[in-house]
Coordinates of C-alpha atoms in Angstrom, one line a residue:
M1 CA -104.5 -89.4 -73.2
R2 CA -101.7 -90.1 -70.7
N3 CA -99.1 -89.6 -73.5
Y4 CA -100.7 -86.2 -74.4
V5 CA -100.6 -85.0 -70.8
L6 CA -97.0 -86.1 -70.5
A7 CA -96.0 -84.4 -73.8
L8 CA -97.8 -81.2 -72.7
S9 CA -96.0 -81.2 -69.3
V10 CA -92.6 -81.7 -71.0
S11 CA -93.4 -78.8 -73.4
L12 CA -94.3 -76.5 -70.5
L13 CA -91.2 -77.4 -68.6
V14 CA -89.1 -76.5 -71.7
V15 CA -90.9 -73.2 -72.2
I16 CA -90.4 -72.3 -68.5
S17 CA -86.8 -73.3 -68.7
L18 CA -86.2 -71.2 -71.8
V19 CA -88.0 -68.2 -70.3
G20 CA -85.9 -68.6 -67.2
C21 CA -82.7 -68.8 -69.3
G22 CA -83.8 -65.7 -71.2
A23 CA -84.4 -63.7 -68.1
E24 CA -81.2 -64.9 -66.6
G25 CA -79.3 -63.9 -69.8
E26 CA -80.9 -60.5 -69.8
G27 CA -80.0 -60.0 -66.2
E28 CA -76.4 -61.0 -66.8
G29 CA -76.1 -58.6 -69.8
S30 CA -77.5 -55.7 -67.8
S31 CA -75.2 -56.5 -64.9
A32 CA -72.2 -56.6 -67.2
E33 CA -73.1 -53.2 -68.6
E34 CA -73.6 -51.8 -65.1
N35 CA -70.3 -53.3 -64.0
E36 CA -68.5 -51.9 -67.0
S37 CA -69.9 -48.4 -66.3
A38 CA -69.1 -48.8 -62.6
S39 CA -65.5 -49.8 -63.3
Q40 CA -64.9 -46.6 -65.3
V41 CA -63.3 -43.8 -63.2
D42 CA -64.3 -40.3 -64.2
L43 CA -61.7 -37.6 -63.5
N44 CA -62.2 -33.8 -63.4
Y45 CA -59.1 -32.0 -64.5
W46 CA -58.5 -28.3 -64.2
V47 CA -55.9 -26.3 -66.2
P48 CA -55.1 -22.6 -66.7
F49 CA -54.1 -22.9 -70.4
S50 CA -56.0 -19.9 -71.8
G51 CA -53.3 -19.5 -74.6
G52 CA -52.5 -21.7 -77.5
D53 CA -51.2 -24.5 -75.3
G54 CA -54.8 -25.2 -74.2
E55 CA -55.4 -26.8 -77.6
Y56 CA -52.4 -29.2 -77.2
M57 CA -53.6 -30.2 -73.8
E58 CA -57.1 -30.8 -75.0
S59 CA -55.7 -33.1 -77.7
L60 CA -53.7 -35.0 -75.1
V61 CA -56.7 -35.5 -73.0
G62 CA -58.7 -36.9 -76.0
Q63 CA -55.8 -39.3 -76.8
F64 CA -55.6 -40.5 -73.2
N65 CA -59.4 -41.2 -73.1
D66 CA -59.1 -43.1 -76.4
E67 CA -56.4 -45.3 -75.0
H68 CA -57.9 -45.9 -71.5
E69 CA -61.4 -47.5 -71.5
D70 CA -61.4 -47.5 -67.7
I71 CA -60.6 -43.8 -67.1
E72 CA -62.4 -40.8 -68.6
V73 CA -60.9 -37.4 -68.1
S74 CA -63.0 -34.2 -68.4
M75 CA -60.9 -31.0 -68.7
L76 CA -62.0 -27.6 -67.5
N77 CA -59.8 -24.7 -68.9
I78 CA -60.0 -21.7 -66.6
E79 CA -58.7 -18.2 -67.4
W80 CA -55.2 -17.7 -65.9
E81 CA -56.2 -14.6 -63.9
E82 CA -58.9 -16.5 -62.0
Y83 CA -57.3 -19.9 -61.9
Y84 CA -55.5 -20.1 -58.6
T85 CA -58.2 -18.2 -56.7
K86 CA -60.8 -20.7 -57.9
L87 CA -58.5 -23.7 -57.3
R88 CA -57.6 -22.7 -53.7
T89 CA -61.3 -21.9 -52.9
A90 CA -62.4 -25.3 -54.3
M91 CA -59.7 -27.2 -52.5
N92 CA -60.4 -25.5 -49.2
S93 CA -64.1 -26.4 -49.5
Q94 CA -63.2 -30.0 -50.5
T95 CA -64.9 -29.5 -53.9
G96 CA -61.7 -29.4 -56.0
P97 CA -60.9 -31.4 -59.1
D98 CA -59.4 -34.9 -59.0
V99 CA -56.2 -33.6 -60.7
A100 CA -55.0 -30.1 -61.5
I101 CA -52.2 -28.1 -63.0
A102 CA -50.1 -26.2 -60.5
H103 CA -46.9 -24.2 -61.3
A104 CA -43.9 -25.3 -59.2
S105 CA -43.7 -21.8 -57.8
R106 CA -47.3 -22.0 -56.5
L107 CA -46.8 -25.3 -54.6
I108 CA -45.7 -23.4 -51.5
E109 CA -49.2 -21.8 -51.4
L110 CA -51.0 -25.1 -51.9
V111 CA -49.1 -27.9 -50.2
P112 CA -48.8 -26.6 -46.6
G113 CA -52.6 -26.3 -46.3
G114 CA -53.0 -30.1 -46.2
N115 CA -55.2 -30.1 -49.3
V116 CA -52.7 -31.8 -51.7
E117 CA -52.2 -35.5 -51.7
E118 CA -48.7 -36.9 -50.9
L119 CA -47.8 -39.2 -53.8
D120 CA -45.1 -41.7 -52.7
E121 CA -47.4 -44.5 -51.6
L122 CA -49.7 -44.0 -54.6
A123 CA -46.7 -43.9 -57.0
G124 CA -46.1 -47.6 -56.3
E125 CA -49.7 -48.5 -57.1
A126 CA -49.7 -46.5 -60.3
D127 CA -46.3 -47.7 -61.5
V128 CA -44.8 -44.2 -61.4
D129 CA -41.0 -44.2 -61.5
W130 CA -39.6 -41.0 -60.1
S131 CA -36.1 -41.8 -61.5
E132 CA -37.5 -41.2 -65.0
Y133 CA -38.0 -37.5 -64.3
S134 CA -35.4 -34.7 -64.5
E135 CA -33.8 -34.3 -61.0
N136 CA -34.0 -30.5 -61.3
Q137 CA -37.7 -30.4 -62.0
L138 CA -38.5 -33.2 -59.5
E139 CA -36.6 -31.4 -56.7
A140 CA -39.1 -28.5 -57.0
T141 CA -42.0 -30.7 -56.2
I142 CA -40.6 -32.2 -52.9
F143 CA -41.7 -31.0 -49.5
D144 CA -40.5 -32.7 -46.3
D145 CA -38.8 -35.4 -48.3
A146 CA -42.1 -36.4 -50.0
H147 CA -43.3 -36.0 -53.5
Y148 CA -46.4 -33.8 -53.9
A149 CA -46.6 -33.2 -57.6
V150 CA -45.7 -34.7 -61.0
P151 CA -43.5 -32.5 -63.1
L152 CA -44.9 -32.0 -66.6
D153 CA -42.4 -29.6 -68.1
A154 CA -39.9 -26.8 -67.7
H155 CA -40.6 -23.4 -69.2
A156 CA -37.9 -20.8 -69.0
L157 CA -36.6 -17.6 -70.2
I158 CA -34.6 -18.3 -73.4
M159 CA -32.9 -16.3 -76.2
Y160 CA -34.3 -15.7 -79.7
Y161 CA -32.3 -14.1 -82.4
N162 CA -33.0 -12.9 -86.0
K163 CA -30.6 -14.9 -88.2
A164 CA -30.8 -12.4 -91.1
Y165 CA -29.7 -9.5 -89.0
L166 CA -26.9 -11.5 -87.2
E167 CA -25.6 -12.7 -90.6
E168 CA -25.6 -9.2 -91.9
A169 CA -23.6 -8.1 -88.8
G170 CA -21.2 -11.1 -89.1
L171 CA -22.3 -12.7 -85.8
L172 CA -23.2 -16.2 -87.0
N173 CA -20.9 -19.1 -86.9
E174 CA -20.2 -21.5 -89.8
D175 CA -23.3 -23.5 -88.8
G176 CA -25.5 -20.5 -89.1
E177 CA -26.0 -20.2 -85.3
Y178 CA -25.1 -17.6 -82.7
E179 CA -22.6 -18.6 -80.0
L180 CA -21.5 -16.5 -77.0
D181 CA -18.5 -17.4 -75.0
G182 CA -17.3 -14.0 -73.8
G183 CA -20.0 -13.3 -71.2
I184 CA -21.9 -10.0 -70.7
D185 CA -19.1 -7.9 -72.2
Q186 CA -19.1 -9.8 -75.5
F187 CA -22.9 -9.7 -75.6
V188 CA -23.0 -5.9 -75.2
E189 CA -20.3 -5.6 -77.9
D190 CA -22.4 -7.8 -80.2
L191 CA -25.4 -5.6 -79.6
K192 CA -23.3 -2.6 -80.6
T193 CA -22.2 -4.4 -83.7
I194 CA -25.9 -4.9 -84.6
E195 CA -26.5 -1.2 -84.0
E196 CA -23.6 -0.2 -86.3
N197 CA -24.3 -2.6 -89.2
V198 CA -28.1 -3.2 -89.4
A199 CA -30.8 -0.8 -90.4
D200 CA -31.6 2.1 -88.0
D201 CA -35.2 1.0 -87.4
V202 CA -34.0 -2.4 -86.0
F203 CA -33.4 -2.5 -82.2
P204 CA -30.4 -4.6 -81.1
F205 CA -32.3 -6.1 -78.2
V206 CA -35.9 -6.1 -77.0
S207 CA -37.8 -7.4 -74.1
N208 CA -40.7 -5.8 -72.3
T209 CA -39.4 -3.2 -69.8
N210 CA -42.7 -3.3 -67.9
E211 CA -44.5 -6.0 -66.1
V212 CA -42.6 -9.2 -65.3
Y213 CA -39.8 -9.4 -67.9
P214 CA -37.3 -7.1 -66.2
F215 CA -37.7 -9.2 -63.0
W216 CA -37.1 -12.5 -64.9
I217 CA -34.0 -11.1 -66.7
W218 CA -32.6 -9.8 -63.4
Y219 CA -33.4 -13.1 -61.7
T220 CA -31.5 -14.9 -64.4
M221 CA -28.4 -12.6 -64.2
N222 CA -28.5 -12.6 -60.4
A223 CA -28.6 -16.4 -60.3
Q224 CA -25.7 -16.6 -62.8
L225 CA -23.7 -14.4 -60.4
G226 CA -24.6 -16.7 -57.5
G227 CA -27.0 -14.2 -55.9
S228 CA -30.4 -14.9 -54.3
Y229 CA -33.2 -12.7 -53.1
I230 CA -34.9 -14.5 -50.3
E231 CA -33.0 -16.4 -47.6
G232 CA -35.0 -17.8 -44.8
D233 CA -37.2 -14.9 -43.8
E234 CA -34.8 -12.2 -45.0
A235 CA -35.0 -10.2 -48.3
V236 CA -31.4 -10.1 -49.6
M237 CA -31.8 -8.8 -53.2
N238 CA -29.8 -5.5 -52.4
S239 CA -26.5 -7.4 -52.7
P240 CA -23.4 -6.9 -54.8
E241 CA -24.7 -9.6 -57.2
G242 CA -28.1 -8.0 -57.4
I243 CA -26.6 -4.6 -58.1
E244 CA -24.3 -5.9 -60.8
A245 CA -27.1 -7.7 -62.6
L246 CA -29.5 -4.7 -62.5
T247 CA -26.7 -2.3 -63.5
A248 CA -25.9 -4.5 -66.6
M249 CA -29.6 -4.2 -67.6
K250 CA -29.7 -0.5 -67.0
N251 CA -26.6 0.1 -69.0
M252 CA -28.1 -1.6 -72.0
V253 CA -31.0 0.8 -71.8
E254 CA -28.8 3.9 -71.2
E255 CA -26.6 3.0 -74.3
D256 CA -29.8 2.7 -76.5
L257 CA -29.3 -1.0 -77.0
W258 CA -32.6 -1.8 -75.4
P259 CA -35.4 0.7 -75.8
R260 CA -37.3 2.1 -72.8
N261 CA -41.1 1.7 -72.3
V262 CA -41.4 -1.5 -74.3
T263 CA -44.8 -3.2 -73.8
N264 CA -44.8 -5.3 -77.0
G265 CA -41.5 -7.1 -77.1
Y266 CA -43.1 -10.1 -78.8
D267 CA -44.5 -8.1 -81.6
L268 CA -41.3 -6.1 -82.2
F269 CA -39.3 -9.3 -82.6
R270 CA -41.9 -11.1 -84.6
S271 CA -42.3 -8.3 -87.1
G272 CA -38.5 -8.1 -87.7
R273 CA -37.9 -4.9 -85.6
A274 CA -35.3 -6.5 -83.3
A275 CA -32.2 -8.7 -83.5
F276 CA -32.2 -10.3 -80.0
N277 CA -35.1 -11.1 -77.7
F278 CA -35.3 -12.7 -74.3
A279 CA -38.7 -14.3 -73.9
G280 CA -40.4 -17.5 -72.6
V281 CA -40.2 -20.8 -74.5
W282 CA -43.9 -20.4 -75.2
A283 CA -43.0 -17.7 -77.8
T284 CA -41.6 -20.3 -80.1
G285 CA -45.0 -21.3 -81.5
N286 CA -45.8 -17.7 -82.0
Y287 CA -42.6 -16.8 -83.9
E288 CA -42.6 -19.9 -86.1
Q289 CA -46.0 -18.9 -87.5
E290 CA -44.6 -15.6 -88.9
E291 CA -43.9 -16.1 -92.5
G292 CA -40.4 -15.0 -93.5
L293 CA -39.0 -14.8 -89.9
E294 CA -35.8 -16.8 -89.8
F295 CA -34.8 -17.1 -86.2
G296 CA -32.8 -19.1 -83.8
A297 CA -33.7 -20.2 -80.3
S298 CA -31.3 -21.2 -77.5
P299 CA -30.9 -21.1 -73.7
I300 CA -30.0 -17.8 -72.2
P301 CA -26.2 -17.6 -72.7
Q302 CA -23.9 -17.7 -69.8
L303 CA -23.5 -13.9 -69.2
F304 CA -21.8 -14.3 -65.9
D305 CA -20.3 -17.1 -63.7
D306 CA -22.8 -19.9 -64.3
S307 CA -25.5 -21.2 -66.7
K308 CA -28.8 -20.4 -65.0
A309 CA -32.1 -19.1 -66.1
W310 CA -35.4 -18.0 -64.6
G311 CA -37.9 -20.8 -65.1
D312 CA -40.9 -22.6 -63.7
S313 CA -42.7 -25.9 -64.3
H314 CA -46.2 -27.0 -64.9
T315 CA -46.8 -29.8 -62.5
L316 CA -49.9 -32.0 -61.7
I317 CA -51.3 -32.2 -58.2
L318 CA -54.0 -34.3 -56.7
P319 CA -56.3 -32.3 -54.4
S320 CA -57.2 -34.3 -51.3
Q321 CA -60.1 -36.7 -51.5
D322 CA -61.1 -40.1 -50.0
S323 CA -61.4 -42.3 -53.1
E324 CA -58.2 -44.4 -53.5
E325 CA -59.5 -45.4 -57.0
Q326 CA -59.8 -41.8 -58.1
K327 CA -56.3 -40.9 -56.8
K328 CA -54.7 -43.9 -58.5
A329 CA -56.4 -43.1 -61.8
A330 CA -55.4 -39.4 -61.5
L331 CA -51.7 -40.3 -60.9
I332 CA -51.8 -42.7 -63.9
F333 CA -53.1 -39.9 -66.0
A334 CA -50.4 -37.4 -64.7
D335 CA -47.6 -39.8 -65.5
W336 CA -49.1 -40.5 -68.9
L337 CA -49.0 -36.8 -69.7
A338 CA -45.3 -36.6 -68.8
D339 CA -44.7 -39.7 -71.0
N340 CA -46.2 -37.8 -73.9
G341 CA -44.1 -34.8 -73.5
A342 CA -42.9 -34.7 -77.1
Y343 CA -46.4 -33.7 -78.2
W344 CA -46.7 -31.2 -75.3
A345 CA -43.4 -29.7 -76.5
Q346 CA -45.2 -28.4 -79.5
A347 CA -46.5 -25.7 -77.2
G348 CA -42.9 -24.7 -76.6
H349 CA -42.3 -26.4 -73.2
V350 CA -39.4 -28.7 -72.4
P351 CA -40.5 -32.2 -71.4
S352 CA -39.8 -33.3 -67.8
K353 CA -38.5 -36.8 -68.7
P354 CA -34.9 -36.6 -70.1
A355 CA -35.5 -39.8 -72.2
I356 CA -38.0 -37.9 -74.3
L357 CA -35.4 -35.3 -75.2
E358 CA -33.6 -38.1 -77.1
S359 CA -36.7 -39.5 -78.8
E360 CA -37.2 -39.3 -82.5
D361 CA -40.5 -37.5 -82.0
Y362 CA -38.9 -34.7 -80.0
L363 CA -35.7 -34.4 -82.1
E364 CA -37.8 -34.0 -85.3
L365 CA -39.4 -30.8 -83.9
D366 CA -38.2 -27.4 -85.1
Y367 CA -36.3 -25.1 -82.7
R368 CA -37.3 -27.0 -79.4
P369 CA -34.2 -29.3 -79.3
G370 CA -32.0 -26.2 -79.6
Y371 CA -33.0 -25.1 -76.1
A372 CA -33.7 -28.4 -74.4
D373 CA -30.5 -27.9 -72.2
V374 CA -32.4 -25.3 -70.2
L375 CA -34.1 -28.2 -68.4
A376 CA -31.0 -28.4 -66.1
D377 CA -30.4 -24.6 -66.1
V378 CA -33.7 -23.6 -64.5
E379 CA -33.2 -21.8 -61.2
Y380 CA -36.4 -22.3 -59.3
M381 CA -37.7 -19.7 -56.9
P382 CA -37.4 -20.1 -53.2
N383 CA -40.2 -21.9 -51.4
H384 CA -41.5 -19.0 -49.2
P385 CA -45.1 -18.3 -48.4
A386 CA -44.6 -14.6 -49.2
L387 CA -43.1 -15.3 -52.6
G388 CA -46.0 -13.8 -54.6
A389 CA -45.9 -10.6 -52.6
V390 CA -42.1 -10.2 -52.9
N391 CA -42.2 -10.9 -56.6
D392 CA -44.8 -8.1 -57.0
V393 CA -42.4 -5.7 -55.3
M394 CA -39.6 -6.7 -57.6
I395 CA -41.7 -6.4 -60.8
Q396 CA -42.7 -2.8 -59.8
Q397 CA -39.2 -1.7 -58.9
F398 CA -37.3 -3.1 -61.8
S399 CA -39.8 -1.6 -64.3
Q400 CA -39.2 1.7 -62.6
V401 CA -35.4 1.4 -62.8
L402 CA -35.4 0.7 -66.5
N403 CA -38.0 3.3 -67.5
S404 CA -36.9 6.2 -65.3
D405 CA -33.9 7.9 -63.9
M406 CA -33.9 5.7 -60.8
T407 CA -30.5 4.0 -60.2
P408 CA -30.1 0.3 -59.7
E409 CA -28.9 1.0 -56.1
E410 CA -32.0 3.1 -55.4
G411 CA -34.3 0.5 -56.9
L412 CA -32.8 -2.4 -55.0
E413 CA -32.7 -0.5 -51.7
T414 CA -36.4 0.2 -52.1
A415 CA -37.2 -3.3 -53.3
E416 CA -35.5 -4.9 -50.3
R417 CA -37.2 -2.7 -47.8
N418 CA -40.7 -3.3 -49.3
A419 CA -40.0 -7.0 -49.8
Q420 CA -39.0 -7.4 -46.1
N421 CA -42.2 -5.7 -45.1
A422 CA -44.2 -8.1 -47.3
I423 CA -42.4 -11.1 -45.6
E424 CA -43.1 -9.8 -42.1
Q425 CA -46.7 -9.2 -42.9
N426 CA -47.2 -12.7 -44.4

């Protein structure tokens, strides 16, 4: 009997012990799952890529999430027209995303408000090496000697040309490319050669003469001449350089080398109606989808004294917040995107890290390597809080000069007066 009771007692102890182990094991498993979930950082990411480049960015986000078990990025793609209004409103109310795209030209509107994180201390924690970035692009993200954004790319005004028409006019070199070493005078002569030797329904040159393109082209030529348009709090576009640049553009229109009232420059070039086209790098993907269109793409040629071009950059900013973990994860993500610039380049943009321009993945791309040098040529706009208002003035006036009888002198005089008013009212 005593042996039976002893055996029963031992059996009960074993059962209790096993039940306890089972409970403890279940608790550990549950805790591990909770810890794994708690260790994952969720990032909200806002972008304004309502064009084809949105698909490339979406793919990059998916790849990042696959490679990083501890960080999960959710991307919100907002229409371009609404993007900055929504972003500023969210940041001012402390409800902004963890990381967001911001053009370099827009940083002056966002950084001074105190709602963008300064990145230098975080960069050390996230292993970000600023020396890996192009100096030209990085300089556009620095305020008061501190980094406030991660450059993702450069996107600039470049030159496209129809190889079939240039070959017909005898303007291609032995490598089948177009080279210009005689400045604006040679370029105009080449346009006249196109006019004389190619079909009458082909325009020598097209670019929109309304909206923003006349401003971008003038900005490029004015920068090549060494001119500026805002210095301190002064509008200075009505200068000898500014007049020379706008006069060159006006002459192209007056000589019927560039048609007036063009609102569809992309379509005219893509459909084979033009020999030359100045457009943004993002047009590359559009043009290469046109079957039978054999074209070249290169930086805007040096038409005047220096190699400069209008351009901007997509950068990544971290709207202010308290979580150090979120901020570090956001910066890791931003730097990873820049590291994967060869894939992003498929959208037409030039990667911000020069080493990528030498990579096999980038060099194997069609067309893009041909204009990679524009990375160093981009002339960024001045950091002035009235920049947007001044640019609106320029866009309006230059379109009027090209599409009416207004002279370059009249246009720039009016532009400078209205721009100065915009600066003083800011």
